[in-house]
Coordinates of C-alpha atoms and ligand atoms in Angstrom, one line a residue:
M1 CA -165.2 -59.1 -103.8
Q2 CA -162.1 -57.1 -104.2
P3 CA -158.8 -58.8 -105.1
L4 CA -156.8 -59.0 -102.4
V5 CA -153.8 -56.3 -102.3
N6 CA -151.3 -57.9 -99.8
D7 CA -151.6 -61.5 -100.1
R8 CA -148.4 -62.1 -98.0
Y9 CA -149.7 -64.0 -95.3
L10 CA -151.9 -66.5 -97.3
R11 CA -149.1 -66.9 -99.9
A12 CA -146.2 -67.9 -96.9
L13 CA -149.0 -70.4 -95.3
L14 CA -148.9 -72.2 -98.6
R15 CA -145.0 -71.8 -98.5
Q16 CA -145.2 -69.8 -101.8
P17 CA -142.6 -67.1 -102.3
V18 CA -142.9 -63.7 -100.8
D19 CA -141.3 -60.4 -100.9
E20 CA -141.2 -59.7 -97.4
T21 CA -141.8 -62.3 -94.3
P22 CA -146.0 -61.5 -93.6
V23 CA -146.2 -60.5 -89.6
W24 CA -149.4 -60.5 -87.5
M25 CA -149.9 -60.5 -83.7
M26 CA -151.7 -63.1 -81.6
R27 CA -154.7 -60.9 -79.8
Q28 CA -153.5 -57.9 -81.9
A29 CA -157.1 -56.4 -80.8
G30 CA -157.1 -56.0 -77.4
R31 CA -156.7 -53.9 -74.1
Y32 CA -153.3 -52.8 -74.6
L33 CA -154.6 -50.2 -77.3
P34 CA -156.4 -47.2 -75.4
E35 CA -158.9 -47.2 -78.6
Y36 CA -160.2 -50.8 -77.8
R37 CA -160.5 -49.6 -73.9
D38 CA -162.6 -46.7 -75.3
V39 CA -164.9 -48.9 -77.6
R40 CA -165.4 -51.7 -74.9
T41 CA -166.6 -49.1 -72.5
Q42 CA -169.0 -48.2 -75.2
A43 CA -170.4 -51.4 -75.6
G44 CA -170.4 -52.0 -71.9
D45 CA -168.8 -55.5 -71.7
F46 CA -166.7 -58.0 -73.6
M47 CA -169.4 -60.3 -74.7
S48 CA -171.9 -57.0 -75.9
L49 CA -168.5 -56.1 -78.0
C50 CA -168.5 -59.3 -79.6
R51 CA -172.2 -59.7 -80.5
N52 CA -172.2 -55.9 -82.1
P53 CA -170.8 -56.4 -85.5
E54 CA -170.1 -52.6 -86.2
L55 CA -168.2 -52.4 -83.0
A56 CA -166.0 -56.0 -83.4
C57 CA -165.1 -54.5 -86.8
E58 CA -164.2 -51.3 -85.6
V59 CA -161.9 -53.0 -82.7
T60 CA -160.6 -55.6 -85.4
L61 CA -159.5 -52.9 -87.7
Q62 CA -157.9 -50.8 -84.8
P63 CA -154.4 -52.6 -84.7
L64 CA -154.3 -52.2 -88.8
R65 CA -154.5 -48.4 -88.4
R66 CA -151.5 -48.4 -86.2
Y67 CA -149.2 -51.2 -87.6
A68 CA -148.3 -52.5 -90.9
L69 CA -150.1 -55.9 -90.2
D70 CA -150.3 -58.7 -92.9
A71 CA -153.7 -59.9 -91.9
A72 CA -156.7 -59.2 -89.8
I73 CA -158.1 -61.4 -87.2
L74 CA -162.0 -61.5 -86.5
F75 CA -162.5 -59.9 -83.1
S76 CA -164.7 -62.9 -81.2
D77 CA -163.6 -65.2 -78.8
I78 CA -163.3 -68.9 -79.0
L79 CA -165.8 -69.4 -76.0
T80 CA -168.7 -68.1 -78.3
I81 CA -169.6 -72.0 -79.2
P82 CA -170.1 -73.0 -75.4
D83 CA -171.8 -69.9 -74.8
A84 CA -174.2 -70.4 -77.6
M85 CA -174.4 -74.2 -76.3
G86 CA -176.2 -72.6 -73.4
L87 CA -173.6 -72.4 -70.8
G88 CA -174.2 -68.8 -69.4
L89 CA -170.8 -67.1 -70.1
T90 CA -169.7 -64.2 -68.1
F91 CA -166.6 -62.5 -68.0
G92 CA -166.0 -60.4 -64.4
Q93 CA -163.9 -57.6 -63.9
G94 CA -160.3 -58.8 -64.1
E95 CA -161.1 -62.7 -63.4
G96 CA -161.6 -64.0 -66.9
P97 CA -164.4 -66.4 -68.2
R98 CA -166.8 -68.0 -65.7
F99 CA -169.6 -70.4 -66.7
A100 CA -172.9 -70.4 -64.9
R101 CA -173.7 -74.0 -65.9
P102 CA -170.6 -76.3 -66.0
V103 CA -170.6 -79.6 -67.9
T104 CA -170.5 -82.4 -65.0
C105 CA -171.8 -85.7 -66.5
L106 CA -173.3 -87.5 -69.6
R107 CA -176.5 -86.0 -69.1
D108 CA -175.1 -82.6 -69.3
V109 CA -173.2 -83.5 -72.6
Q110 CA -176.1 -85.2 -74.4
Q111 CA -178.5 -82.1 -73.6
L112 CA -175.8 -79.6 -75.1
P113 CA -177.1 -78.6 -78.6
V114 CA -174.8 -78.2 -81.7
P115 CA -175.3 -74.5 -82.4
D116 CA -176.3 -73.2 -85.7
P117 CA -173.4 -70.9 -86.8
E118 CA -176.1 -68.8 -89.0
D119 CA -178.4 -68.7 -86.0
E120 CA -177.2 -68.7 -82.4
L121 CA -174.0 -67.6 -83.8
R122 CA -175.1 -65.3 -86.5
Y123 CA -173.4 -62.3 -84.8
V124 CA -170.3 -63.7 -85.5
M125 CA -170.6 -64.6 -89.1
D126 CA -172.2 -61.0 -89.2
A127 CA -169.1 -59.5 -87.9
V128 CA -167.4 -61.5 -90.3
R129 CA -169.3 -60.1 -93.2
T130 CA -169.0 -56.8 -91.8
I131 CA -165.4 -56.9 -91.5
R132 CA -164.6 -58.5 -94.7
S133 CA -166.4 -55.6 -96.5
A134 CA -164.5 -52.9 -94.4
L135 CA -161.3 -54.4 -95.4
Q136 CA -161.9 -53.6 -99.0
G137 CA -159.3 -56.5 -99.9
K138 CA -156.4 -54.9 -97.8
V139 CA -155.4 -58.0 -96.3
P140 CA -156.9 -61.3 -95.9
L141 CA -159.3 -62.3 -92.4
I142 CA -158.4 -65.0 -90.3
G143 CA -161.5 -66.8 -89.1
F144 CA -160.7 -69.1 -85.8
A145 CA -162.2 -71.1 -83.2
G146 CA -160.8 -73.1 -80.0
S147 CA -159.7 -76.8 -80.3
P148 CA -162.4 -79.0 -78.6
W149 CA -160.2 -80.0 -75.8
T150 CA -159.4 -76.3 -74.9
L151 CA -163.1 -75.5 -75.1
A152 CA -163.8 -78.5 -73.1
T153 CA -161.5 -77.4 -70.3
Y154 CA -163.3 -74.1 -69.8
M155 CA -166.7 -76.0 -70.0
V156 CA -166.1 -78.6 -67.4
E157 CA -163.9 -76.3 -65.0
G158 CA -166.2 -73.7 -65.3
G159 CA -163.7 -70.9 -66.3
S160 CA -160.1 -70.9 -66.5
S161 CA -157.8 -73.3 -64.5
K162 CA -154.1 -73.8 -63.3
T163 CA -154.5 -77.4 -62.5
F164 CA -157.3 -78.8 -64.6
T165 CA -158.3 -81.0 -61.9
R166 CA -162.2 -81.4 -62.8
I167 CA -161.2 -82.1 -66.4
K168 CA -158.6 -84.5 -65.8
Q169 CA -160.8 -86.4 -63.2
M170 CA -163.2 -86.6 -66.0
M171 CA -160.7 -88.0 -68.3
V172 CA -158.8 -90.7 -66.1
R173 CA -162.3 -91.9 -64.5
E174 CA -165.3 -91.4 -67.3
P175 CA -163.1 -91.0 -70.6
E176 CA -166.5 -91.7 -72.5
I177 CA -168.0 -88.9 -71.3
L178 CA -165.2 -86.7 -72.4
H179 CA -165.4 -88.5 -75.6
A180 CA -169.1 -87.5 -76.1
L181 CA -168.4 -83.7 -75.2
L182 CA -165.4 -83.4 -77.6
A183 CA -167.1 -85.3 -80.4
K184 CA -169.9 -82.9 -80.1
L185 CA -167.4 -80.0 -79.9
A186 CA -165.5 -81.0 -83.1
D187 CA -168.9 -81.3 -84.8
S188 CA -169.9 -77.5 -83.9
V189 CA -166.4 -76.4 -84.5
C190 CA -166.4 -77.8 -87.9
L191 CA -169.6 -75.8 -88.8
Y192 CA -168.6 -72.8 -87.1
L193 CA -165.6 -72.4 -89.2
N194 CA -166.9 -73.4 -92.6
A195 CA -169.7 -70.7 -92.0
Q196 CA -167.1 -68.3 -91.2
V197 CA -165.6 -69.2 -94.5
A198 CA -168.7 -68.7 -96.4
A199 CA -169.2 -65.7 -94.7
G200 CA -165.8 -64.3 -95.9
A201 CA -163.1 -65.7 -93.7
Q202 CA -159.9 -66.4 -96.1
S203 CA -157.9 -68.5 -93.5
L204 CA -158.6 -70.3 -90.3
M205 CA -156.8 -71.0 -87.3
I206 CA -157.5 -73.3 -84.5
F207 CA -156.4 -72.3 -81.1
D208 CA -155.5 -75.3 -78.8
T209 CA -154.1 -73.1 -75.8
W210 CA -154.2 -76.2 -73.4
G211 CA -153.4 -79.1 -75.1
G212 CA -149.8 -78.9 -73.6
V213 CA -151.0 -79.8 -70.4
L214 CA -151.6 -83.4 -71.7
S215 CA -149.4 -86.6 -72.0
T216 CA -148.3 -87.6 -75.4
P217 CA -151.0 -90.2 -75.5
A218 CA -153.6 -88.3 -73.9
Y219 CA -152.9 -85.3 -76.3
R220 CA -153.3 -87.8 -79.4
A221 CA -156.7 -89.1 -77.9
F222 CA -158.1 -86.1 -76.4
S223 CA -156.7 -83.0 -78.4
L224 CA -155.2 -83.9 -81.6
D225 CA -157.7 -86.6 -83.1
Y226 CA -160.2 -83.9 -82.7
M227 CA -158.5 -81.5 -84.3
A228 CA -157.7 -84.0 -87.4
R229 CA -161.7 -84.5 -87.3
I230 CA -162.1 -80.8 -87.7
V231 CA -159.2 -80.0 -90.5
A232 CA -160.9 -83.0 -92.5
G233 CA -164.2 -81.7 -92.7
L234 CA -163.0 -77.7 -93.5
T235 CA -163.9 -75.9 -96.6
R236 CA -160.4 -75.6 -98.1
E237 CA -161.1 -73.6 -100.8
S238 CA -163.5 -70.4 -101.5
E239 CA -163.4 -67.8 -103.9
G240 CA -161.0 -69.5 -106.1
R241 CA -158.3 -69.6 -103.6
P242 CA -157.2 -72.0 -100.8
V243 CA -158.2 -71.6 -97.2
P244 CA -154.9 -72.6 -95.5
V245 CA -155.5 -73.9 -91.8
T246 CA -153.2 -73.1 -89.0
L247 CA -153.2 -75.6 -85.8
F248 CA -151.8 -73.8 -82.8
T249 CA -151.1 -76.2 -79.5
K250 CA -149.3 -73.9 -76.9
N251 CA -146.3 -76.2 -75.2
G252 CA -146.9 -78.7 -78.3
G253 CA -143.6 -78.2 -79.7
Q254 CA -142.6 -82.1 -79.1
W255 CA -145.5 -83.0 -81.4
L256 CA -145.0 -81.2 -84.7
E257 CA -144.8 -84.5 -87.0
A258 CA -148.2 -85.4 -85.7
I259 CA -149.9 -82.1 -85.6
A260 CA -148.7 -81.8 -89.5
D261 CA -150.0 -85.4 -90.0
T262 CA -153.5 -83.9 -89.4
G263 CA -153.5 -82.2 -92.9
C264 CA -153.0 -78.6 -92.0
D265 CA -151.3 -76.0 -93.8
A266 CA -149.5 -74.6 -91.0
I267 CA -148.4 -75.0 -87.2
G268 CA -148.6 -72.3 -84.9
L269 CA -145.1 -72.4 -82.9
D270 CA -144.5 -70.8 -78.8
W271 CA -141.6 -69.5 -78.3
T272 CA -140.1 -72.4 -76.7
V273 CA -139.6 -74.2 -79.7
D274 CA -136.3 -74.0 -82.1
L275 CA -137.7 -72.7 -85.6
A276 CA -134.4 -74.4 -87.2
D277 CA -135.3 -77.5 -85.6
A278 CA -139.0 -77.2 -86.3
R279 CA -138.3 -76.5 -89.9
R280 CA -136.0 -79.5 -90.1
R281 CA -138.8 -81.6 -88.7
V282 CA -141.7 -80.6 -90.9
G283 CA -140.9 -77.6 -92.6
H284 CA -141.2 -79.4 -95.9
R285 CA -144.8 -80.2 -95.2
V286 CA -146.3 -77.4 -93.5
A287 CA -145.6 -73.7 -92.9
L288 CA -144.6 -72.2 -89.5
Q289 CA -146.1 -69.2 -88.1
G290 CA -144.3 -67.7 -84.7
N291 CA -142.4 -67.3 -82.6
M292 CA -141.4 -64.5 -80.7
D293 CA -141.9 -64.4 -76.9
P294 CA -144.4 -61.9 -76.4
A295 CA -142.5 -60.7 -73.3
M296 CA -140.0 -59.4 -76.1
L297 CA -142.3 -56.5 -76.3
Y298 CA -141.2 -54.9 -73.3
A299 CA -137.7 -54.5 -74.5
S300 CA -136.1 -51.6 -76.1
A301 CA -136.7 -50.6 -79.9
S302 CA -132.9 -52.6 -80.4
G303 CA -133.7 -55.2 -77.9
I304 CA -136.8 -56.3 -80.2
E305 CA -134.7 -55.6 -83.6
Q306 CA -132.3 -58.3 -82.6
E307 CA -134.5 -60.7 -81.6
V308 CA -136.5 -60.6 -84.6
A309 CA -133.1 -60.8 -86.5
R310 CA -132.4 -63.9 -84.5
I311 CA -135.8 -65.4 -85.5
L312 CA -135.5 -64.6 -89.1
A313 CA -131.9 -66.3 -88.8
E314 CA -133.3 -69.1 -87.4
F315 CA -135.7 -69.8 -90.1
G316 CA -133.3 -69.0 -92.5
P317 CA -134.0 -68.3 -96.4
G318 CA -136.9 -69.6 -98.0
N319 CA -140.6 -69.8 -97.9
G320 CA -143.3 -70.6 -95.2
H321 CA -142.7 -68.8 -92.5
V322 CA -145.1 -66.4 -90.9
F323 CA -144.1 -64.3 -88.2
N324 CA -145.7 -63.7 -85.2
L325 CA -145.8 -63.9 -81.2
G326 CA -145.6 -67.4 -79.7
H327 CA -149.0 -66.4 -77.7
G328 CA -151.1 -63.2 -77.1
I329 CA -149.8 -60.0 -77.0
A330 CA -150.1 -58.6 -73.1
Q331 CA -152.2 -55.9 -71.8
D332 CA -149.8 -53.5 -70.5
V333 CA -147.6 -53.2 -73.5
D334 CA -147.1 -49.9 -74.6
P335 CA -148.5 -49.3 -78.1
A336 CA -145.7 -47.9 -79.3
Q337 CA -143.7 -51.0 -79.4
P338 CA -145.5 -53.1 -81.7
T339 CA -144.1 -50.7 -84.6
H340 CA -140.7 -51.7 -83.6
F341 CA -141.5 -55.2 -84.1
V342 CA -143.7 -55.1 -87.3
D343 CA -141.5 -52.9 -88.9
A344 CA -138.3 -54.8 -88.1
V345 CA -139.9 -58.2 -89.6
H346 CA -140.5 -56.3 -92.9
R347 CA -137.1 -54.5 -93.2
L348 CA -134.9 -57.6 -91.9
S349 CA -136.6 -60.3 -93.5
R350 CA -136.1 -58.9 -97.3
P351 CA -132.6 -60.4 -97.7
Y352 CA -134.4 -64.0 -96.9
H353 CA -136.7 -63.7 -99.9
R354 CA -134.1 -62.8 -102.7
Ligands
CP3_401 O1 -157.0 -59.6 -81.9 C1 -157.5 -60.9 -81.7 O2 -156.8 -61.9 -81.5 C2 -158.9 -60.7 -81.1 C3 -159.7 -62.2 -80.7 C4 -159.4 -62.7 -79.7 C5 -159.7 -62.9 -78.5 N1 -159.7 -64.0 -77.9 C6 -160.4 -61.5 -77.9 C7 -160.3 -61.4 -76.2 C8 -158.8 -64.3 -79.8 C9 -158.4 -65.2 -81.1 C10 -159.1 -64.7 -78.7 C11 -158.8 -66.4 -78.6 C12 -159.1 -66.9 -77.0 N2 -159.8 -66.8 -76.3 C13 -158.1 -68.0 -76.5 C14 -157.2 -68.7 -77.4 C15 -155.9 -68.0 -77.5 C16 -155.3 -67.6 -76.4 O3 -155.0 -66.5 -75.8 O4 -154.6 -68.5 -75.6 C17 -158.6 -68.3 -75.2 C18 -158.1 -69.7 -74.6 C19 -159.6 -67.3 -75.1 C20 -160.3 -67.4 -73.9 C21 -160.6 -66.0 -72.9 N3 -161.1 -64.9 -73.5 C22 -159.9 -65.9 -72.0 C23 -159.0 -66.6 -71.0 C24 -160.3 -64.7 -71.6 C25 -160.1 -63.8 -70.3 C26 -158.5 -63.4 -70.3 C27 -158.1 -62.2 -70.6 O5 -157.1 -62.1 -71.4 O6 -158.8 -61.4 -70.1 C28 -160.8 -64.0 -72.7 C29 -161.2 -62.7 -72.8 C30 -160.8 -61.9 -74.2 N4 -161.0 -62.2 -75.5 C31 -159.9 -60.6 -74.3 C32 -159.9 -60.2 -75.7 C33 -159.6 -58.8 -76.2 C34 -160.3 -59.5 -73.1 C35 -161.8 -59.2 -72.8 C36 -161.8 -57.7 -72.2 O7 -161.6 -56.9 -73.2 O8 -161.5 -57.3 -71.0

């Protein structure tokens, strides 16, 4: 394997000195890019794109050709695991994910297999290997998975939800069923992430998009504890380098100390969190990733620049900051806009690293 040319992202996650604050964007490969829409059309649909390692590699690299990003993220989805468990995943036009066979009872949970990453999910590992070789060591490759709780919301609701009625009914009426499901998902996610590292992923991120809809005790019991179990089982070194792990709970700003207690290397923050406050609370223990509101990408170039300057000042001088959006980039963003964002982070962050 080639040596890594740009390792700012890995260094920042480990709170080591860097020359400029590294930056990447959640959902940086996606529908806001016309070249992505072309490749998706060529593939037929979203899951066919994920299952084709050459095309998945191509769309992973697309944002890196346009912007000076410091990391690549595997093109795939968090729902590959429930799909591999046999739930029948489809993405309808403009309606988000749908499962043909949602999980409703203990029998359903008991019948779910723990997928073998090099078998049912081999297409993901092939994508990791293909991307890693195509990157030629330019920037590190991020592997990822969904948190057990977030995956369970889709599996029990049968798709996206605004109210989480079914999974919350399960949580309060039959918590043992939910725990059985979460335990199986934690085992599956751990195997899946370790296989991504073996295939060449250099950093790992767990997306807990829906942990923030829980009460504090429920968050601990149904989301955080399972992420902690995963963190404890992950391969933390590969190719002679640490493999940093980032946990992102959207709307999880009030639980930063508990998230840091899992032993992760970094915490992803949405835009509602004050970075200075977060740094005071946990910055001596973990790196922080975030946290510009993705809506700022609708602003003028100077508006974006001012917001980047404000966030850099909020974090302040020193190590341990990875710049990112607080959530995924919207599909109607003008592809010219991220250039202003990415370039501003690099240019304006230099004085903070002297
Ligand atoms: O550059 C990247 O980050 C690409 C890899 C990536 C995708 N999904 C591609 C994708 C990643 C890291 C994800 C994570 C993901 N997927 C999350 C967690 C992060 C978050 O956004 O909160 C979640 C909750 C999902 C589940 C999911 N996948 C939903 C709810 C949807 C439909 C909503 C939507 O945005 O259309 C998807 C589809 C999806 N995943 C798309 C992409 C590019 C759009 C599919 C398309 O091309 O139509």
